Amino acid sequence: MDDFIAARSQMALSLGFHIIFSCVGMVMPFFMAIAHYKYLKTGDKIYKGLTKAWSKGIAILFATGAVSGTMLSFELGQLWPKFMEHAGSIFGMPFSLEGTAFFVEAIALGFFLYGWGKLNPWFHWFTGLLVGISGLASGILVLAANAWMNSPAGFDFVNGEYLNVNPVKAMFNDAWFSQALHMIIAAFIATGFAVAGVHAFMILKGKNLVFHTKAFKIAAISASIAALIQPLSGDISAKDVSKRQPEKLAAMEAHFHTERNADFILGGIVNENEHKVDYAIKIPGLLSFLSHGDFNAPVKGILDFPEQDRPPVAIVHYAFQIMIMLGVALMIISILYLLAILKKKSWLSKKWLIKLFVMATPLGYIALEAGWVVTEVGRQPWIIYKIMRTSEAVTPMPGIAYTFYLFTLIFMSLSLIVIFLLYRQIKMVPYLYDETDPKFIHKPTNK
Amino acid sequence: MFDLYVVIFFLWTAIALYLLLGGADFGVGIAELFSNKKNQEQIHKIMYREMGPVWEANHMWLIIVIVILFVGFPQIYSTLSTYLHIPLLIMLLGIIARGTAFTFRHYDAVIDNWHKVYNKIFIYSSFITPFFLGIIAAATVSGTINTEATEFSTAYIWSWLTPFGIALGVFTSCICGYLACSYTISQIENEEEKKYIGKKVKIFLISVILSGGLVFACAGYQNLPLIRWIYGGVVGWAAVLFATLSAIGAFYCIYKNKYSAIRILAGFQVIMILLAVTYGHYPDLVLLKQGSLSLLSGENEPKTIKMLAWALILGSIFILPGVFHLIYSFQKKR
């Protein structure tokens, strides 16, 4: 395997792995805080058990996210030393703030996990909420750093030198807001559907019904609301990308030729030799409208960009299609569920609705990963858009293919262990977390 | 210039705190590794009781160090991560294995044979990680990083694989074990447990002194002016003197069976050792075969340094009270 491709693959793998856990860290604490709030208000022991069960899940996933995040802070330099040498002092600002936010998150989690029966109940509740707030803050800050790679700002690039560095301008670059908004909502959808799906599965199996139904409801409502507002942020993102990175937009839509009244292409197979998309559904004029707000606006095609500056079309297009289609699917499920809650209460006890959620368990995360493929592969061949090429940034050390294989092995085993542990947590619900279950083991201490 | 000194101060403090707190965490595993099967579980139980709540926070210091380096001193960060790719990678594997095994063994809802697996991973990676931290630290000052090398082994292996590196790796691991045991022992009330961990404190303190001697020997073998760095100025002399006094104090505590002061003595001793070895070649952080990389080179961006200094000051206002409150409240209310 070529070292350059290996370095890119290793980075993609590490980020793709880390993203899942960081999303959990951003979202699940809020679910936990809702359950905890209900327990403090009503005294319902089931909510107490649910809060504890979720907090254990968060602890496992947070630790995995913390180590993979630590690793990433080293990998940036190990794989892309030339990039970090120039970019570090420009886009590092959000990273140093993120360090603070992440630290607060770790401390708050420490307080929360060991605070049962030791802290004032509402202060304890607040430390749980703080885990989520600081998680969200660190997510937004890291997105600001990534957005800078898409929309470099805060310096002057003169004759290959980076002058007049302004880290604040770099942080609040043009892509920052739309990327952060889209990703935070995506995190709620992905985590919400994953959590709801797991509890839905337990409901289908008829285990600890009251416990799992309460858990399901919190996750499903949050996920559904997020899924319904996501198209709005998607629209903001699309308009932003079409303005700043027209090649990325062209690749997303496999839009080869510049034209007015451009079609929006759904699905299909990209034919890169003949510059067209076979078997696709075409909606006339929609691409022009979505990217410029005008059905007749011209949309630049990928062929109008110099060949050495074009991102790979097929991968970006397929990833974009996967994201859109899964997003729509989750939106339909969300509409059905919200309808059931508000109007058709009888649906709530129906198996088909629960089954839909079980099937949707991984979909949010798949859409989220696909979205990141669009962002990152769509930026190629640049590591800093129009400033530095990815190939110029890669480490001179040979043999990266081997570290890539090693990392693949590690991530695969870590994933398996995490799934195994979560499975055991769920299996132990009747013994450890559901106090109404006759199998529940009452312990003298609250540890 | 003031901003730059603030950043350098935080860099050093973060390294020191990582050594004190993260090091003690590694030490837990090292203490388990060097004890017989029968006592392993007991050590594990005692130490987890003392260290549990702060685990997550202890390892954040490393991230702070890295972030300060790549934001403030990107040249240093990229040089180190290129030429020390391999030891950094091994250290990272250690961090991953240790961090996950630690969490898994405490949050696995079912207790069965899997715990033996987590345990094995935990104790071995607890030893490997600080060992490689020591190797990396040694490599930054050994002058073995050759930025003009074209051959793989010269550029990426002999840059760090040296007798001095291995000696410093062993020394770092010994320090971690010593810190863990002396932190724990001040907390223990049970007499039998106290006696047992007390023995460990003594063994680790002796090993710190012996491996420290080895570090000097290897430095001499590689013609490193370690002695001149340390004894070349008043600060170095004073630091070594204080470290020696702390060690004597610690021996006295062990002899008298009074352990309440030993954690402060151990922590102070380690800080003095760190001060002695880092002060000598300040402001050069990295000594290469071709010249050196200085913290005061002036190549960094003034605006970035200013922002970083403010971020660190603000961050510490948020973080430090939290960390201390966390440690304090769980010690008091246990």
Coordinates of N, CA and C in Angstrom, one line a residue, chain B residues 57-198:
Chain B
A57 N -9.3 12.9 34.8 CA -8.7 14.2 34.8 C -7.2 14.1 34.7
N58 N -6.6 13.1 35.3 CA -5.1 13.0 35.4 C -4.5 12.9 34.0
H59 N -5.1 12.3 33.1 CA -4.5 12.1 31.8 C -4.7 13.3 30.8
M60 N -5.6 14.2 31.3 CA -5.8 15.4 30.4 C -4.6 16.3 30.3
W61 N -3.7 16.2 31.3 CA -2.5 17.0 31.3 C -1.6 16.8 30.1
L62 N -1.6 15.5 29.7 CA -0.8 15.2 28.5 C -1.4 15.9 27.3
I63 N -2.7 16.0 27.2 CA -3.3 16.7 26.0 C -2.9 18.2 26.1
I64 N -2.9 18.7 27.3 CA -2.6 20.1 27.5 C -1.2 20.4 27.0
V65 N -0.2 19.4 27.4 CA 1.1 19.6 26.9 C 1.2 19.6 25.4
I66 N 0.5 18.6 24.8 CA 0.5 18.5 23.3 C -0.1 19.7 22.6
V67 N -1.2 20.2 23.2 CA -1.8 21.4 22.6 C -0.9 22.6 22.7
I68 N -0.3 22.8 23.8 CA 0.6 23.9 24.0 C 1.7 23.8 22.9
L69 N 2.2 22.6 22.8 CA 3.3 22.5 21.8 C 2.9 22.8 20.4
F70 N 1.7 22.2 20.0 CA 1.4 22.4 18.5 C 0.8 23.8 18.2
V71 N 0.3 24.4 19.2 CA -0.2 25.8 19.0 C 0.9 26.8 19.1
G72 N 1.7 26.6 20.2 CA 2.7 27.6 20.5 C 4.0 27.4 19.8
F73 N 4.4 26.1 19.7 CA 5.7 25.8 19.2 C 5.6 24.7 18.1
P74 N 4.9 25.0 17.0 CA 4.6 24.0 16.0 C 5.9 23.4 15.4
Q75 N 7.0 24.1 15.3 CA 8.2 23.6 14.8 C 8.7 22.4 15.7
I76 N 8.7 22.6 17.0 CA 9.1 21.6 17.9 C 8.2 20.4 17.8
Y77 N 6.9 20.7 17.8 CA 5.9 19.6 17.7 C 6.1 18.7 16.4
S78 N 6.3 19.4 15.3 CA 6.3 18.6 14.1 C 7.7 17.9 14.0
T79 N 8.8 18.5 14.5 CA 10.0 17.8 14.4 C 10.0 16.5 15.3
L80 N 9.5 16.7 16.5 CA 9.4 15.5 17.4 C 8.5 14.4 16.9
S81 N 7.3 14.9 16.3 CA 6.4 13.8 15.9 C 6.9 13.1 14.6
T82 N 7.8 13.8 13.9 CA 8.3 13.1 12.7 C 9.4 12.1 13.1
Y83 N 10.4 12.6 13.9 CA 11.6 11.7 14.2 C 11.4 10.7 15.3
L84 N 10.4 11.0 16.2 CA 10.1 10.1 17.3 C 8.8 9.4 17.0
H85 N 8.4 9.2 15.7 CA 7.2 8.6 15.4 C 7.0 7.3 16.1
I86 N 8.0 6.4 16.1 CA 7.8 5.1 16.6 C 7.6 5.0 18.1
P87 N 8.5 5.7 18.9 CA 8.2 5.6 20.3 C 6.9 6.3 20.7
L88 N 6.6 7.4 20.0 CA 5.3 8.0 20.3 C 4.2 7.0 20.0
L89 N 4.3 6.3 18.9 CA 3.3 5.3 18.6 C 3.1 4.3 19.7
I90 N 4.3 3.8 20.1 CA 4.2 2.7 21.2 C 3.6 3.3 22.4
M91 N 4.0 4.5 22.8 CA 3.4 5.2 24.0 C 1.9 5.3 23.8
L92 N 1.5 5.7 22.6 CA 0.0 5.9 22.3 C -0.7 4.5 22.5
L93 N -0.1 3.5 22.0 CA -0.7 2.2 22.1 C -0.9 1.8 23.6
G94 N 0.2 2.2 24.4 CA 0.1 2.0 25.8 C -1.1 2.8 26.4
I95 N -1.2 4.0 26.0 CA -2.2 4.9 26.6 C -3.6 4.3 26.2
I96 N -3.8 3.9 25.0 CA -5.1 3.3 24.6 C -5.4 2.1 25.4
A97 N -4.4 1.2 25.4 CA -4.6 -0.1 26.0 C -5.0 0.1 27.5
R98 N -4.2 1.0 28.2 CA -4.3 1.2 29.6 C -5.6 1.9 29.9
G99 N -5.9 3.0 29.2 CA -7.1 3.7 29.5 C -8.4 2.9 29.3
T100 N -8.4 2.1 28.2 CA -9.6 1.3 28.0 C -9.7 0.2 29.0
A101 N -8.6 -0.5 29.2 CA -8.6 -1.6 30.1 C -9.0 -1.2 31.5
F102 N -8.5 0.0 31.9 CA -8.9 0.5 33.3 C -10.4 0.7 33.4
T103 N -10.9 1.4 32.4 CA -12.4 1.7 32.4 C -13.2 0.4 32.3
F104 N -12.7 -0.5 31.4 CA -13.5 -1.7 31.2 C -13.5 -2.5 32.5
R105 N -12.4 -2.6 33.2 CA -12.4 -3.5 34.3 C -13.3 -2.9 35.4
H106 N -13.6 -1.6 35.4 CA -14.5 -1.1 36.4 C -15.9 -0.9 36.0
Y107 N -16.2 -0.9 34.7 CA -17.6 -0.7 34.3 C -18.2 -1.9 33.7
D108 N -17.4 -3.0 33.6 CA -18.0 -4.2 33.1 C -19.0 -4.7 34.1
A109 N -20.3 -4.8 33.6 CA -21.3 -5.1 34.6 C -21.2 -6.6 35.1
V110 N -20.6 -7.4 34.3 CA -20.5 -8.8 34.8 C -19.0 -9.1 35.2
I111 N -18.9 -9.8 36.3 CA -17.5 -10.1 36.7 C -17.2 -11.5 36.4
D112 N -16.2 -11.8 35.5 CA -15.9 -13.1 35.2 C -14.4 -13.1 34.7
N113 N -14.1 -14.1 33.9 CA -12.7 -14.3 33.4 C -12.2 -13.1 32.6
W114 N -13.1 -12.4 32.0 CA -12.7 -11.2 31.2 C -11.8 -10.3 32.0
H115 N -12.1 -10.2 33.3 CA -11.4 -9.3 34.1 C -9.9 -9.6 34.2
K116 N -9.6 -10.9 34.1 CA -8.1 -11.3 34.0 C -7.5 -10.7 32.8
V117 N -8.2 -10.7 31.7 CA -7.7 -10.1 30.5 C -7.4 -8.6 30.7
Y118 N -8.5 -7.9 31.1 CA -8.3 -6.4 31.4 C -7.1 -6.2 32.3
N119 N -7.0 -7.0 33.3 CA -6.0 -6.8 34.3 C -4.6 -6.9 33.7
K120 N -4.4 -8.0 32.9 CA -3.1 -8.2 32.2 C -2.8 -7.0 31.4
I121 N -3.7 -6.6 30.5 CA -3.5 -5.4 29.6 C -3.2 -4.2 30.5
F122 N -3.9 -4.0 31.5 CA -3.7 -2.8 32.3 C -2.3 -2.8 32.9
I123 N -1.9 -3.8 33.6 CA -0.6 -3.7 34.3 C 0.6 -3.6 33.3
Y124 N 0.5 -4.4 32.2 CA 1.6 -4.3 31.3 C 1.7 -2.9 30.6
S125 N 0.5 -2.4 30.2 CA 0.6 -1.1 29.5 C 0.9 0.0 30.5
S126 N 0.6 -0.2 31.8 CA 1.0 0.8 32.8 C 2.5 0.9 32.9
F127 N 3.2 -0.2 32.6 CA 4.6 -0.1 32.7 C 5.2 0.4 31.4
I128 N 4.7 0.0 30.3 CA 5.2 0.3 28.9 C 5.1 1.9 28.7
T129 N 3.9 2.4 29.0 CA 3.7 3.8 28.7 C 4.7 4.8 29.3
P130 N 4.9 4.8 30.7 CA 5.9 5.7 31.2 C 7.3 5.3 30.8
F131 N 7.6 4.1 30.5 CA 8.9 3.7 30.1 C 9.2 4.4 28.8
F132 N 8.2 4.4 27.8 CA 8.4 5.1 26.6 C 8.4 6.6 26.7
L133 N 7.6 7.1 27.7 CA 7.7 8.5 28.0 C 9.1 8.9 28.3
G134 N 9.7 8.1 29.2 CA 11.1 8.3 29.5 C 12.0 8.3 28.3
I135 N 11.8 7.3 27.4 CA 12.6 7.2 26.2 C 12.5 8.5 25.4
I136 N 11.2 9.0 25.3 CA 11.0 10.1 24.4 C 11.6 11.4 25.1
A137 N 11.5 11.5 26.4 CA 12.1 12.6 27.1 C 13.6 12.6 26.8
A138 N 14.2 11.4 26.9 CA 15.7 11.3 26.7 C 16.1 11.7 25.3
A139 N 15.2 11.2 24.4 CA 15.6 11.5 23.0 C 15.5 13.0 22.6
T140 N 14.7 13.8 23.4 CA 14.6 15.2 23.0 C 15.9 15.9 23.4
V141 N 16.7 15.4 24.4 CA 17.9 16.1 24.8 C 19.2 15.4 24.5
S142 N 19.1 14.2 23.8 CA 20.3 13.4 23.6 C 21.1 13.9 22.4
G143 N 20.5 14.8 21.6 CA 21.2 15.1 20.4 C 21.3 14.0 19.4
T144 N 20.4 13.0 19.5 CA 20.5 11.9 18.6 C 19.5 12.0 17.4
I145 N 18.6 13.0 17.5 CA 17.7 13.2 16.3 C 18.5 13.9 15.2
N146 N 18.5 13.2 14.1 CA 19.3 13.7 12.9 C 18.4 14.1 11.8
T147 N 18.2 15.4 11.6 CA 17.2 15.8 10.7 C 17.8 15.7 9.2
E148 N 19.0 15.3 9.1 CA 19.5 15.2 7.7 C 19.7 13.8 7.3
A149 N 19.3 12.9 8.2 CA 19.5 11.4 7.9 C 18.6 11.0 6.8
T150 N 19.1 10.1 5.9 CA 18.3 9.6 4.8 C 18.0 8.2 5.0
E151 N 18.8 7.5 5.9 CA 18.5 6.1 6.1 C 17.5 5.9 7.2
F152 N 16.6 4.9 7.0 CA 15.5 4.7 7.9 C 15.9 4.6 9.3
S153 N 16.9 3.6 9.6 CA 17.2 3.4 11.0 C 17.9 4.6 11.6
T154 N 18.7 5.3 10.9 CA 19.4 6.5 11.5 C 18.3 7.5 11.8
A155 N 17.4 7.7 10.9 CA 16.4 8.8 11.1 C 15.3 8.4 12.2
Y156 N 14.9 7.2 12.2 CA 13.7 6.9 12.9 C 13.9 5.9 14.1
I157 N 15.1 5.3 14.2 CA 15.3 4.3 15.2 C 16.4 4.8 16.2
W158 N 17.6 5.1 15.6 CA 18.7 5.5 16.5 C 18.4 6.9 17.1
S159 N 17.4 7.5 16.6 CA 17.0 8.8 17.2 C 16.6 8.7 18.6
W160 N 16.1 7.5 19.0 CA 15.5 7.3 20.3 C 16.1 6.1 21.1
L161 N 16.5 5.1 20.3 CA 16.9 3.9 21.0 C 18.4 4.0 21.4
T162 N 18.6 4.5 22.7 CA 19.9 4.6 23.2 C 19.9 4.1 24.6
P163 N 21.1 3.8 25.1 CA 21.2 3.4 26.6 C 20.6 4.4 27.5
F164 N 20.9 5.7 27.2 CA 20.4 6.8 28.1 C 18.9 6.7 28.1
G165 N 18.3 6.6 26.9 CA 16.8 6.5 26.8 C 16.3 5.4 27.6
I166 N 16.9 4.2 27.5 CA 16.3 3.0 28.2 C 16.5 3.3 29.7
A167 N 17.6 3.8 30.1 CA 17.8 4.1 31.6 C 16.8 5.1 32.1
L168 N 16.5 6.2 31.3 CA 15.5 7.2 31.7 C 14.1 6.6 31.7
G169 N 13.9 5.6 30.8 CA 12.6 4.9 30.8 C 12.4 4.2 32.1
V170 N 13.4 3.4 32.5 CA 13.3 2.6 33.7 C 13.1 3.6 34.9
F171 N 13.9 4.6 34.9 CA 13.8 5.6 36.0 C 12.4 6.2 36.1
T172 N 11.8 6.6 34.9 CA 10.5 7.1 35.0 C 9.5 6.1 35.5
S173 N 9.6 4.9 35.1 CA 8.6 3.9 35.6 C 8.8 3.7 37.1
C174 N 10.0 3.7 37.6 CA 10.3 3.6 39.1 C 9.6 4.8 39.8
I175 N 9.8 6.0 39.2 CA 9.2 7.2 39.9 C 7.7 7.0 39.9
C176 N 7.1 6.5 38.9 CA 5.6 6.3 38.9 C 5.2 5.4 40.0
G177 N 5.9 4.2 40.1 CA 5.5 3.3 41.1 C 5.7 3.9 42.5
Y178 N 6.8 4.7 42.7 CA 7.0 5.3 44.0 C 5.9 6.3 44.3
L179 N 5.5 7.1 43.3 CA 4.4 8.1 43.6 C 3.1 7.4 44.0
A180 N 2.8 6.4 43.2 CA 1.5 5.7 43.5 C 1.5 5.1 44.9
C181 N 2.6 4.5 45.3 CA 2.6 3.8 46.6 C 2.6 4.9 47.7
S182 N 3.3 6.0 47.5 CA 3.4 6.9 48.6 C 2.1 7.8 48.7
Y183 N 1.4 8.0 47.6 CA 0.1 8.7 47.6 C -0.9 7.8 48.4
T184 N -0.9 6.5 48.1 CA -1.9 5.7 48.6 C -1.7 5.5 50.1
I185 N -0.4 5.3 50.5 CA -0.2 4.9 51.9 C -0.7 6.0 52.9
S186 N -0.6 7.2 52.5 CA -1.0 8.2 53.5 C -2.5 8.1 53.8
Q187 N -3.3 7.5 52.9 CA -4.7 7.4 53.0 C -5.2 6.1 53.8
I188 N -4.3 5.1 53.8 CA -4.8 3.9 54.4 C -4.9 3.9 55.9
E189 N -6.0 3.3 56.4 CA -6.1 3.3 57.9 C -5.8 1.9 58.4
N190 N -6.1 0.9 57.6 CA -5.9 -0.5 58.1 C -4.4 -0.8 58.2
E191 N -4.0 -1.3 59.4 CA -2.6 -1.4 59.8 C -1.9 -2.4 58.9
E192 N -2.6 -3.5 58.6 CA -2.0 -4.6 57.8 C -1.7 -4.1 56.3
E193 N -2.7 -3.4 55.8 CA -2.5 -2.8 54.4 C -1.4 -1.8 54.4
K194 N -1.3 -1.1 55.5 CA -0.3 0.0 55.6 C 1.1 -0.6 55.6
K195 N 1.3 -1.7 56.3 CA 2.6 -2.3 56.4 C 3.0 -2.9 55.1
Y196 N 2.0 -3.5 54.4 CA 2.3 -4.1 53.1 C 2.7 -3.0 52.1
I197 N 1.9 -1.9 52.0 CA 2.3 -0.9 51.0 C 3.5 -0.1 51.4
G198 N 3.8 0.0 52.7 CA 5.0 0.6 53.2 C 6.2 -0.1 52.7

